[in-house]
Amino acid sequence: MATGLVIGGGPAGLMAAEAMASAGVSVIVAEAKPSVGRKLLMAGKSGLNLTKDEAAGDFLAAFEEAAPVLAPMLAAFGPAEARAWAEGLGQEVFTGSTGRVFPKVMKASPLLRAWMARLDGLGVTVRTRWRWTGWRDGAAVFATPEGEQVVAADVTVLAMGGASWARLGSDGGWAGQFDTAPFLAANVGIAVNWSERMAEQFGAPVKAVALSAGGRMSRGECVITARGLEGAGVYAISRALRDGAPLTVDLMPDLTVERLREKLGRRRRGDSLSSHLRRAVRLDPAKRSLLMEFGRPLPEDLAPLMKALPVRYAGVLPMDQAISTAGGLRFAGLDAQLMLRDRPGVFAAGEMLDWEAPTGGYLLTACLATGLWAGRAAAGYAFSESTARL
């Protein structure tokens, strides 16, 4: 029987293991942490956004320069397939108003349990606390609680993640052994040196705003934290923010400057500015605080400022606080099947690859899609090599 090794027990690695085992390969999954799927479970704390229900072209466009490489993989496993996969594991899903798809239970643990049961039924062996340290005579070497372990497999799929959330297993420690593009924080918040008066707003959501930076615009919400601004609205434009592009926030995106100016002109005698903003345009405390933080000294005509409030920030937050990373294995070093050109029989998948995309279902779907692609290719390679040896 052909043998396969998967290094990394995240979504990409588990999908690769399933693809290989379904094809008849005897598979071992080696995971450095005490359990698999830790980042998946973390994502489940915010509902587990599985995918985005949108047209194939729009979905693919989210991957920007990596789109041409990922196109066949996402065509084979895109939003529709991600839904069907989750439903096949007994998880009902629903589509929210923004097109994001979630399990109805809004958590990852039932899906992961069902998935692990399926893999167990396929004969997949999971080894935890096995940290890959490199190669020796073509075999993979691991540091384990029982001492060094060496695994020689017909094919190997690398799925060791990017370089964010090190405590969950993605620490990028593998990068030194390959030709990689430098890791960069993606889907990350920005650091803000707040004045003392902002402390009372820490944890407050800033809803229904439009953020713009470097020609990118995001309509959504963010959260004021002690570190800065975080949340989906910021993450969507974090690529431009990472490059230092100026950031502006439209506090009232549903009103034109003229309409906002008209509303602001109806100030009651004796109203403080804070009361006036609350009464005239329903500006909540979080938005009022941002206006005072970044808009002072306030001009007489507030409307243009409220439509493009300049936000002073001190770069993006550290990479380990990012949802994901850009950088990783360069596609130039991989063939169309995601096999390393300089190491036949070794494939790669997931966030190890040099691509990035915004949150909203794109990340998880692409990890699953590349895992499936690499797993199927690895199985095909294993059997073709076995046939060649006969």
mmCIF file of C-alpha atoms in Angstrom:
data_model
loop_
_atom_site.group_PDB
_atom_site.id
_atom_site.type_symbol
_atom_site.label_atom_id
_atom_site.label_comp_id
_atom_site.label_asym_id
_atom_site.label_seq_id
_atom_site.Cartn_x
_atom_site.Cartn_y
_atom_site.Cartn_z
ATOM 1 C CA MET A 1 0.000 0.000 0.000
ATOM 2 C CA ALA A 2 1.207 3.519 -0.795
ATOM 3 C CA THR A 3 2.088 5.569 2.259
ATOM 4 C CA GLY A 4 1.501 9.261 2.849
ATOM 5 C CA LEU A 5 2.566 11.744 5.490
ATOM 6 C CA VAL A 6 0.838 15.036 6.250
ATOM 7 C CA ILE A 7 2.769 17.516 8.389
ATOM 8 C CA GLY A 8 0.306 19.858 10.040
ATOM 9 C CA GLY A 9 -3.141 19.151 11.449
ATOM 10 C CA GLY A 10 -5.025 22.286 10.403
ATOM 11 C CA PRO A 11 -7.813 22.461 7.797
ATOM 12 C CA ALA A 12 -5.453 22.161 4.814
ATOM 13 C CA GLY A 13 -3.599 19.206 6.304
ATOM 14 C CA LEU A 14 -6.723 17.351 7.342
ATOM 15 C CA MET A 15 -8.274 17.863 3.919
ATOM 16 C CA ALA A 16 -5.106 16.553 2.274
ATOM 17 C CA ALA A 17 -5.200 13.519 4.569
ATOM 18 C CA GLU A 18 -8.825 12.858 3.672
ATOM 19 C CA ALA A 19 -8.101 13.097 -0.049
ATOM 20 C CA MET A 20 -5.156 10.698 0.175
ATOM 21 C CA ALA A 21 -6.912 8.209 2.438
ATOM 22 C CA SER A 22 -10.015 8.246 0.233
ATOM 23 C CA ALA A 23 -7.762 7.279 -2.676
ATOM 24 C CA GLY A 24 -6.360 4.308 -0.748
ATOM 25 C CA VAL A 25 -3.164 5.775 0.681
ATOM 26 C CA SER A 26 -2.171 4.842 4.243
ATOM 27 C CA VAL A 27 -1.847 8.252 5.918
ATOM 28 C CA ILE A 28 -0.149 9.597 9.034
ATOM 29 C CA VAL A 29 -0.907 13.158 10.166
ATOM 30 C CA ALA A 30 1.842 14.683 12.325
ATOM 31 C CA GLU A 31 0.820 17.712 14.400
ATOM 32 C CA ALA A 32 3.202 19.739 16.589
ATOM 33 C CA LYS A 33 0.520 20.755 19.086
ATOM 34 C CA PRO A 34 -1.327 18.499 21.572
ATOM 35 C CA SER A 35 -4.417 18.424 19.314
ATOM 36 C CA VAL A 36 -5.390 19.121 15.722
ATOM 37 C CA GLY A 37 -7.552 21.914 14.355
ATOM 38 C CA ARG A 38 -6.668 24.473 17.021
ATOM 39 C CA LYS A 39 -6.890 27.497 14.734
ATOM 40 C CA LEU A 40 -10.155 26.159 13.303
ATOM 41 C CA LEU A 41 -11.581 25.985 16.813
ATOM 42 C CA MET A 42 -10.412 29.540 17.480
ATOM 43 C CA ALA A 43 -12.186 30.700 14.321
ATOM 44 C CA GLY A 44 -15.294 28.958 15.624
ATOM 45 C CA LYS A 45 -15.421 31.340 18.575
ATOM 46 C CA SER A 46 -16.638 34.019 16.174
ATOM 47 C CA GLY A 47 -19.033 31.698 14.368
ATOM 48 C CA LEU A 48 -16.731 29.820 11.926
ATOM 49 C CA ASN A 49 -17.133 31.667 8.646
ATOM 50 C CA LEU A 50 -16.831 28.737 6.238
ATOM 51 C CA THR A 51 -17.040 30.529 2.909
ATOM 52 C CA LYS A 52 -18.656 33.399 0.996
ATOM 53 C CA ASP A 53 -21.710 32.839 -1.164
ATOM 54 C CA GLU A 54 -20.890 34.935 -4.217
ATOM 55 C CA ALA A 55 -20.156 34.594 -7.910
ATOM 56 C CA ALA A 56 -17.064 32.562 -8.745
ATOM 57 C CA GLY A 57 -15.323 35.500 -10.401
ATOM 58 C CA ASP A 58 -15.882 37.790 -7.435
ATOM 59 C CA PHE A 59 -14.713 35.109 -5.021
ATOM 60 C CA LEU A 60 -11.544 34.477 -7.008
ATOM 61 C CA ALA A 61 -10.790 38.206 -7.334
ATOM 62 C CA ALA A 62 -10.324 38.425 -3.552
ATOM 63 C CA PHE A 63 -7.019 36.555 -3.941
ATOM 64 C CA GLU A 64 -5.582 39.247 -6.236
ATOM 65 C CA GLU A 65 -2.192 38.282 -7.707
ATOM 66 C CA ALA A 66 -2.486 34.672 -6.498
ATOM 67 C CA ALA A 67 -5.823 34.238 -8.276
ATOM 68 C CA PRO A 68 -4.427 32.734 -11.509
ATOM 69 C CA VAL A 69 -2.613 30.001 -9.574
ATOM 70 C CA LEU A 70 -5.495 29.270 -7.213
ATOM 71 C CA ALA A 71 -8.180 29.404 -9.930
ATOM 72 C CA PRO A 72 -8.259 25.660 -10.775
ATOM 73 C CA MET A 73 -8.191 24.718 -7.082
ATOM 74 C CA LEU A 74 -11.076 27.023 -6.216
ATOM 75 C CA ALA A 75 -12.964 25.819 -9.282
ATOM 76 C CA ALA A 76 -12.677 22.278 -7.913
ATOM 77 C CA PHE A 77 -13.559 23.323 -4.358
ATOM 78 C CA GLY A 78 -15.247 26.689 -4.045
ATOM 79 C CA PRO A 79 -18.112 28.131 -1.991
ATOM 80 C CA ALA A 80 -20.689 25.555 -3.131
ATOM 81 C CA GLU A 81 -18.355 22.662 -2.379
ATOM 82 C CA ALA A 82 -17.451 24.119 1.016
ATOM 83 C CA ARG A 83 -21.140 24.221 1.940
ATOM 84 C CA ALA A 84 -21.665 20.665 0.727
ATOM 85 C CA TRP A 85 -18.596 19.471 2.622
ATOM 86 C CA ALA A 86 -19.850 20.918 5.908
ATOM 87 C CA GLU A 87 -23.323 19.526 5.325
ATOM 88 C CA GLY A 88 -21.773 16.148 4.569
ATOM 89 C CA LEU A 89 -20.298 16.268 8.065
ATOM 90 C CA GLY A 90 -23.766 16.790 9.508
ATOM 91 C CA GLN A 91 -23.541 20.569 9.896
ATOM 92 C CA GLU A 92 -26.459 22.643 8.666
ATOM 93 C CA VAL A 93 -25.309 26.000 7.320
ATOM 94 C CA PHE A 94 -26.898 29.362 6.634
ATOM 95 C CA THR A 95 -25.965 32.436 4.632
ATOM 96 C CA GLY A 96 -25.949 35.802 6.379
ATOM 97 C CA SER A 97 -26.973 39.120 4.883
ATOM 98 C CA THR A 98 -23.403 39.795 3.704
ATOM 99 C CA GLY A 99 -23.127 36.422 1.918
ATOM 100 C CA ARG A 100 -20.977 34.867 4.605
ATOM 101 C CA VAL A 101 -21.749 31.210 5.279
ATOM 102 C CA PHE A 102 -21.744 29.770 8.812
ATOM 103 C CA PRO A 103 -22.747 26.523 10.526
ATOM 104 C CA LYS A 104 -26.111 26.991 12.239
ATOM 105 C CA VAL A 105 -24.537 26.018 15.554
ATOM 106 C CA MET A 106 -22.053 28.914 15.073
ATOM 107 C CA LYS A 107 -19.069 26.931 16.318
ATOM 108 C CA ALA A 108 -16.396 24.609 14.981
ATOM 109 C CA SER A 109 -16.211 21.788 17.508
ATOM 110 C CA PRO A 110 -19.114 19.649 16.155
ATOM 111 C CA LEU A 111 -17.711 19.880 12.631
ATOM 112 C CA LEU A 112 -14.190 19.010 13.765
ATOM 113 C CA ARG A 113 -15.430 16.009 15.781
ATOM 114 C CA ALA A 114 -17.366 14.690 12.802
ATOM 115 C CA TRP A 115 -14.391 15.254 10.527
ATOM 116 C CA MET A 116 -11.996 13.419 12.815
ATOM 117 C CA ALA A 117 -14.452 10.524 13.030
ATOM 118 C CA ARG A 118 -14.525 10.370 9.237
ATOM 119 C CA LEU A 119 -10.725 10.379 9.040
ATOM 120 C CA ASP A 120 -10.538 7.665 11.678
ATOM 121 C CA GLY A 121 -12.947 5.591 9.590
ATOM 122 C CA LEU A 122 -10.628 6.041 6.619
ATOM 123 C CA GLY A 123 -7.727 4.676 8.657
ATOM 124 C CA VAL A 124 -5.859 7.968 9.096
ATOM 125 C CA THR A 125 -3.399 7.878 12.009
ATOM 126 C CA VAL A 126 -2.857 11.104 13.957
ATOM 127 C CA ARG A 127 0.326 11.762 15.906
ATOM 128 C CA THR A 128 0.309 14.834 18.154
ATOM 129 C CA ARG A 129 3.237 16.639 19.786
ATOM 130 C CA TRP A 130 5.308 15.665 16.766
ATOM 131 C CA ARG A 131 7.313 18.707 15.633
ATOM 132 C CA TRP A 132 8.969 18.464 12.254
ATOM 133 C CA THR A 133 12.678 19.332 12.363
ATOM 134 C CA GLY A 134 13.745 18.599 8.796
ATOM 135 C CA TRP A 135 14.789 15.820 6.462
ATOM 136 C CA ARG A 136 17.282 12.994 6.742
ATOM 137 C CA ASP A 137 18.030 10.791 3.744
ATOM 138 C CA GLY A 138 14.687 11.738 2.243
ATOM 139 C CA ALA A 139 12.696 10.935 5.389
ATOM 140 C CA ALA A 140 10.930 13.401 7.682
ATOM 141 C CA VAL A 141 12.397 13.803 11.165
ATOM 142 C CA PHE A 142 10.311 14.757 14.199
ATOM 143 C CA ALA A 143 11.020 15.738 17.781
ATOM 144 C CA THR A 144 8.445 13.985 19.985
ATOM 145 C CA PRO A 145 7.912 13.294 23.705
ATOM 146 C CA GLU A 146 9.156 9.760 23.004
ATOM 147 C CA GLY A 147 12.315 11.015 21.335
ATOM 148 C CA GLU A 148 13.249 11.464 17.720
ATOM 149 C CA GLN A 149 10.967 9.777 15.163
ATOM 150 C CA VAL A 150 11.784 9.305 11.487
ATOM 151 C CA VAL A 151 9.044 8.706 8.910
ATOM 152 C CA ALA A 152 9.772 7.629 5.332
ATOM 153 C CA ALA A 153 6.648 7.972 3.189
ATOM 154 C CA ASP A 154 5.989 7.651 -0.513
ATOM 155 C CA VAL A 155 4.497 11.154 -0.543
ATOM 156 C CA THR A 156 4.322 14.045 1.900
ATOM 157 C CA VAL A 157 2.024 17.054 2.138
ATOM 158 C CA LEU A 158 3.323 20.041 4.083
ATOM 159 C CA ALA A 159 0.560 22.050 5.753
ATOM 160 C CA MET A 160 2.288 23.815 8.636
ATOM 161 C CA GLY A 161 0.468 27.132 8.410
ATOM 162 C CA GLY A 162 1.723 30.686 8.200
ATOM 163 C CA ALA A 163 3.327 32.783 10.916
ATOM 164 C CA SER A 164 0.468 34.162 12.970
ATOM 165 C CA TRP A 165 -1.055 32.788 16.171
ATOM 166 C CA ALA A 166 2.068 30.877 17.191
ATOM 167 C CA ARG A 167 0.338 29.500 20.275
ATOM 168 C CA LEU A 168 -2.083 27.687 17.984
ATOM 169 C CA GLY A 169 0.713 26.152 15.940
ATOM 170 C CA SER A 170 1.377 28.613 13.104
ATOM 171 C CA ASP A 171 4.768 30.012 14.028
ATOM 172 C CA GLY A 172 6.505 29.950 10.634
ATOM 173 C CA GLY A 173 9.432 28.069 12.146
ATOM 174 C CA TRP A 174 9.659 25.896 9.058
ATOM 175 C CA ALA A 175 10.451 28.772 6.695
ATOM 176 C CA GLY A 176 14.218 28.641 7.061
ATOM 177 C CA GLN A 177 14.356 25.334 5.232
ATOM 178 C CA PHE A 178 12.712 26.626 2.053
ATOM 179 C CA ASP A 179 12.788 29.473 -0.437
ATOM 180 C CA THR A 180 10.037 31.681 0.929
ATOM 181 C CA ALA A 181 8.647 35.148 0.448
ATOM 182 C CA PRO A 182 8.935 37.087 3.742
ATOM 183 C CA PHE A 183 5.968 36.778 6.067
ATOM 184 C CA LEU A 184 3.787 39.862 6.485
ATOM 185 C CA ALA A 185 0.793 40.432 8.752
ATOM 186 C CA ALA A 186 -2.548 40.144 6.948
ATOM 187 C CA ASN A 187 -6.066 40.695 8.255
ATOM 188 C CA VAL A 188 -4.594 42.619 11.130
ATOM 189 C CA GLY A 189 -5.587 45.592 13.268
ATOM 190 C CA ILE A 190 -3.784 48.908 13.509
ATOM 191 C CA ALA A 191 -1.911 50.342 16.474
ATOM 192 C CA VAL A 192 -3.153 53.688 17.785
ATOM 193 C CA ASN A 193 -1.547 55.780 20.511
ATOM 194 C CA TRP A 194 -4.782 56.852 22.169
ATOM 195 C CA SER A 195 -5.153 59.809 24.472
ATOM 196 C CA GLU A 196 -6.232 59.009 28.028
ATOM 197 C CA ARG A 197 -9.821 60.079 27.384
ATOM 198 C CA MET A 198 -10.300 57.147 24.964
ATOM 199 C CA ALA A 199 -9.905 54.501 27.691
ATOM 200 C CA GLU A 200 -13.626 54.500 28.455
ATOM 201 C CA GLN A 201 -14.302 53.425 24.857
ATOM 202 C CA PHE A 202 -12.048 50.366 24.886
ATOM 203 C CA GLY A 203 -14.121 47.423 23.735
ATOM 204 C CA ALA A 204 -16.746 49.610 22.079
ATOM 205 C CA PRO A 205 -17.837 48.670 18.545
ATOM 206 C CA VAL A 206 -17.802 51.293 15.814
ATOM 207 C CA LYS A 207 -20.678 50.281 13.565
ATOM 208 C CA ALA A 208 -21.799 51.295 10.091
ATOM 209 C CA VAL A 209 -18.690 53.140 8.953
ATOM 210 C CA ALA A 210 -16.661 53.133 5.752
ATOM 211 C CA LEU A 211 -12.872 52.938 6.031
ATOM 212 C CA SER A 212 -10.603 53.928 3.152
ATOM 213 C CA ALA A 213 -6.854 53.520 2.613
ATOM 214 C CA GLY A 214 -4.665 53.281 -0.471
ATOM 215 C CA GLY A 215 -7.598 53.116 -2.867
ATOM 216 C CA ARG A 216 -9.266 50.341 -0.880
ATOM 217 C CA MET A 217 -12.592 50.810 0.878
ATOM 218 C CA SER A 218 -14.305 48.686 3.478
ATOM 219 C CA ARG A 219 -17.885 49.095 4.626
ATOM 220 C CA GLY A 220 -18.369 47.417 7.995
ATOM 221 C CA GLU A 221 -17.451 47.804 11.614
ATOM 222 C CA CYS A 222 -14.443 47.729 13.874
ATOM 223 C CA VAL A 223 -13.710 47.759 17.600
ATOM 224 C CA ILE A 224 -11.813 50.297 19.684
ATOM 225 C CA THR A 225 -9.273 48.412 21.785
ATOM 226 C CA ALA A 226 -6.450 49.412 24.073
ATOM 227 C CA ARG A 227 -4.093 48.483 21.226
ATOM 228 C CA GLY A 228 -5.868 50.378 18.455
ATOM 229 C CA LEU A 229 -8.613 49.521 15.976
ATOM 230 C CA GLU A 230 -9.429 45.936 15.120
ATOM 231 C CA GLY A 231 -12.200 43.994 13.404
ATOM 232 C CA ALA A 232 -13.433 43.047 9.941
ATOM 233 C CA GLY A 233 -13.716 46.616 8.680
ATOM 234 C CA VAL A 234 -10.020 47.219 9.343
ATOM 235 C CA TYR A 235 -8.878 43.763 8.263
ATOM 236 C CA ALA A 236 -10.392 44.220 4.799
ATOM 237 C CA ILE A 237 -8.010 47.113 4.037
ATOM 238 C CA SER A 238 -5.073 45.964 6.154
ATOM 239 C CA ARG A 239 -2.939 45.325 3.094
ATOM 240 C CA ALA A 240 -2.943 49.063 2.330
ATOM 241 C CA LEU A 241 -2.506 49.909 6.012
ATOM 242 C CA ARG A 242 0.463 47.545 6.203
ATOM 243 C CA ASP A 243 2.062 49.686 3.503
ATOM 244 C CA GLY A 244 1.423 52.848 5.538
ATOM 245 C CA ALA A 245 -1.375 54.325 3.414
ATOM 246 C CA PRO A 246 -3.309 57.201 5.069
ATOM 247 C CA LEU A 247 -6.556 56.035 6.677
ATOM 248 C CA THR A 248 -9.832 57.939 6.679
ATOM 249 C CA VAL A 249 -13.142 56.937 8.220
ATOM 250 C CA ASP A 250 -16.546 58.004 6.947
ATOM 251 C CA LEU A 251 -18.618 58.169 10.127
ATOM 252 C CA MET A 252 -21.874 58.642 8.203
ATOM 253 C CA PRO A 253 -21.560 56.651 4.950
ATOM 254 C CA ASP A 254 -25.305 56.709 4.240
ATOM 255 C CA LEU A 255 -25.444 60.510 4.058
ATOM 256 C CA THR A 256 -23.946 62.845 1.480
ATOM 257 C CA VAL A 257 -21.895 65.799 2.654
ATOM 258 C CA GLU A 258 -24.770 68.113 1.713
ATOM 259 C CA ARG A 259 -27.389 66.119 3.593
ATOM 260 C CA LEU A 260 -25.128 65.770 6.628
ATOM 261 C CA ARG A 261 -24.421 69.502 6.590
ATOM 262 C CA GLU A 262 -28.153 70.199 6.450
ATOM 263 C CA LYS A 263 -28.834 67.991 9.472
ATOM 264 C CA LEU A 264 -25.976 69.495 11.442
ATOM 265 C CA GLY A 265 -27.298 72.964 10.754
ATOM 266 C CA ARG A 266 -30.393 72.346 12.922
ATOM 267 C CA ARG A 267 -28.756 72.884 16.260
ATOM 268 C CA ARG A 268 -30.971 73.690 19.235
ATOM 269 C CA ARG A 269 -30.110 76.670 21.368
ATOM 270 C CA GLY A 270 -28.245 75.524 24.469
ATOM 271 C CA ASP A 271 -27.309 72.104 23.082
ATOM 272 C CA SER A 272 -23.737 71.009 23.692
ATOM 273 C CA LEU A 273 -21.897 69.735 20.632
ATOM 274 C CA SER A 274 -22.100 66.184 21.962
ATOM 275 C CA SER A 275 -25.865 66.422 22.464
ATOM 276 C CA HIS A 276 -26.286 68.067 19.083
ATOM 277 C CA LEU A 277 -24.396 65.272 17.299
ATOM 278 C CA ARG A 278 -26.441 62.676 19.117
ATOM 279 C CA ARG A 279 -29.767 64.373 18.330
ATOM 280 C CA ALA A 280 -29.077 65.567 14.784
ATOM 281 C CA VAL A 281 -27.382 62.525 13.260
ATOM 282 C CA ARG A 282 -27.538 59.886 16.010
ATOM 283 C CA LEU A 283 -23.787 59.818 16.387
ATOM 284 C CA ASP A 284 -23.116 57.264 19.128
ATOM 285 C CA PRO A 285 -20.468 57.648 21.866
ATOM 286 C CA ALA A 286 -17.839 55.591 20.034
ATOM 287 C CA LYS A 287 -18.087 57.676 16.867
ATOM 288 C CA ARG A 288 -18.208 60.925 18.817
ATOM 289 C CA SER A 289 -15.061 59.888 20.660
ATOM 290 C CA LEU A 290 -13.251 59.163 17.398
ATOM 291 C CA LEU A 291 -14.322 62.524 16.033
ATOM 292 C CA MET A 292 -12.938 64.316 19.089
ATOM 293 C CA GLU A 293 -9.765 62.192 19.117
ATOM 294 C CA PHE A 294 -8.775 62.762 15.511
ATOM 295 C CA GLY A 295 -10.708 65.877 14.451
ATOM 296 C CA ARG A 296 -9.606 68.525 16.941
ATOM 297 C CA PRO A 297 -9.476 71.416 16.583
ATOM 298 C CA LEU A 298 -12.964 70.990 15.120
ATOM 299 C CA PRO A 299 -13.846 73.188 12.148
ATOM 300 C CA GLU A 300 -17.089 75.152 11.906
ATOM 301 C CA ASP A 301 -18.218 72.947 9.035
ATOM 302 C CA LEU A 302 -18.130 69.434 10.494
ATOM 303 C CA ALA A 303 -19.688 67.586 7.571
ATOM 304 C CA PRO A 304 -16.552 67.132 5.396
ATOM 305 C CA LEU A 305 -14.537 66.069 8.435
ATOM 306 C CA MET A 306 -17.116 63.475 9.472
ATOM 307 C CA LYS A 307 -17.162 62.100 5.935
ATOM 308 C CA ALA A 308 -13.353 61.692 5.827
ATOM 309 C CA LEU A 309 -11.978 61.649 9.363
ATOM 310 C CA PRO A 310 -8.179 61.190 9.203
ATOM 311 C CA VAL A 311 -7.067 58.455 11.624
ATOM 312 C CA ARG A 312 -3.516 58.696 12.951
ATOM 313 C CA TYR A 313 -2.098 55.231 13.462
ATOM 314 C CA ALA A 314 1.298 53.769 14.305
ATOM 315 C CA GLY A 315 1.450 50.895 11.835
ATOM 316 C CA VAL A 316 -0.257 47.534 12.012
ATOM 317 C CA LEU A 317 -0.269 45.305 15.072
ATOM 318 C CA PRO A 318 2.418 42.597 15.456
ATOM 319 C CA MET A 319 2.244 39.645 13.096
ATOM 320 C CA ASP A 320 1.409 37.162 15.841
ATOM 321 C CA GLN A 321 -1.786 39.158 16.471
ATOM 322 C CA ALA A 322 -2.832 38.909 12.827
ATOM 323 C CA ILE A 323 -5.591 36.602 11.625
ATOM 324 C CA SER A 324 -3.366 35.390 8.794
ATOM 325 C CA THR A 325 -0.131 36.156 6.979
ATOM 326 C CA ALA A 326 1.065 36.897 3.490
ATOM 327 C CA GLY A 327 4.312 35.323 2.350
ATOM 328 C CA GLY A 328 5.439 31.725 2.471
ATOM 329 C CA LEU A 329 6.395 29.172 -0.158
ATOM 330 C CA ARG A 330 6.741 30.893 -3.502
ATOM 331 C CA PHE A 331 4.542 29.494 -6.263
ATOM 332 C CA ALA A 332 7.547 29.639 -8.596
ATOM 333 C CA GLY A 333 9.048 26.815 -6.546
ATOM 334 C CA LEU A 334 5.932 24.627 -6.966
ATOM 335 C CA ASP A 335 4.461 22.942 -9.995
ATOM 336 C CA ALA A 336 0.797 23.098 -10.991
ATOM 337 C CA GLN A 337 0.032 20.214 -8.628
ATOM 338 C CA LEU A 338 1.608 22.082 -5.668
ATOM 339 C CA MET A 339 4.610 19.752 -5.620
ATOM 340 C CA LEU A 340 7.962 21.264 -4.673
ATOM 341 C CA ARG A 341 10.083 21.406 -7.812
ATOM 342 C CA ASP A 342 13.264 20.569 -5.928
ATOM 343 C CA ARG A 343 11.747 17.786 -3.829
ATOM 344 C CA PRO A 344 9.651 15.324 -5.874
ATOM 345 C CA GLY A 345 6.877 13.676 -3.896
ATOM 346 C CA VAL A 346 6.550 16.570 -1.452
ATOM 347 C CA PHE A 347 3.532 18.856 -1.830
ATOM 348 C CA ALA A 348 2.357 21.944 0.065
ATOM 349 C CA ALA A 349 -0.999 23.470 0.953
ATOM 350 C CA GLY A 350 -2.795 26.061 3.040
ATOM 351 C CA GLU A 351 -1.303 29.171 4.589
ATOM 352 C CA MET A 352 2.229 27.899 3.927
ATOM 353 C CA LEU A 353 1.730 29.140 0.379
ATOM 354 C CA ASP A 354 2.377 32.742 -0.611
ATOM 355 C CA TRP A 355 -1.172 34.092 -0.918
ATOM 356 C CA GLU A 356 -3.440 36.311 1.123
ATOM 357 C CA ALA A 357 -7.119 37.159 1.117
ATOM 358 C CA PRO A 358 -9.499 39.088 3.344
ATOM 359 C CA THR A 359 -11.537 37.476 6.067
ATOM 360 C CA GLY A 360 -15.076 36.589 5.110
ATOM 361 C CA GLY A 361 -14.768 32.897 4.219
ATOM 362 C CA TYR A 362 -11.983 33.211 1.658
ATOM 363 C CA LEU A 363 -9.214 32.023 3.975
ATOM 364 C CA LEU A 364 -10.815 28.787 5.103
ATOM 365 C CA THR A 365 -12.154 27.859 1.674
ATOM 366 C CA ALA A 366 -8.725 28.343 0.076
ATOM 367 C CA CYS A 367 -7.027 26.280 2.786
ATOM 368 C CA LEU A 368 -9.478 23.443 2.179
ATOM 369 C CA ALA A 369 -9.203 23.796 -1.605
ATOM 370 C CA THR A 370 -5.397 23.704 -1.662
ATOM 371 C CA GLY A 371 -5.380 20.828 0.808
ATOM 372 C CA LEU A 372 -7.734 18.832 -1.390
ATOM 373 C CA TRP A 373 -5.701 19.659 -4.503
ATOM 374 C CA ALA A 374 -2.378 18.709 -2.933
ATOM 375 C CA GLY A 375 -3.826 15.556 -1.352
ATOM 376 C CA ARG A 376 -5.281 14.310 -4.621
ATOM 377 C CA ALA A 377 -2.069 15.122 -6.472
ATOM 378 C CA ALA A 378 -0.001 13.356 -3.820
ATOM 379 C CA ALA A 379 -2.154 10.252 -4.045
ATOM 380 C CA GLY A 380 -1.824 10.217 -7.821
ATOM 381 C CA TYR A 381 1.923 10.619 -7.572
ATOM 382 C CA ALA A 382 2.213 7.825 -5.006
ATOM 383 C CA PHE A 383 0.347 5.331 -7.144
ATOM 384 C CA SER A 384 2.115 6.350 -10.346
ATOM 385 C CA GLU A 385 5.468 5.818 -8.633
ATOM 386 C CA SER A 386 4.322 2.441 -7.267
ATOM 387 C CA THR A 387 3.267 1.386 -10.768
ATOM 388 C CA ALA A 388 6.584 2.546 -12.215
ATOM 389 C CA ARG A 389 8.457 0.350 -9.730
ATOM 390 C CA LEU A 390 6.542 -2.793 -10.731
#
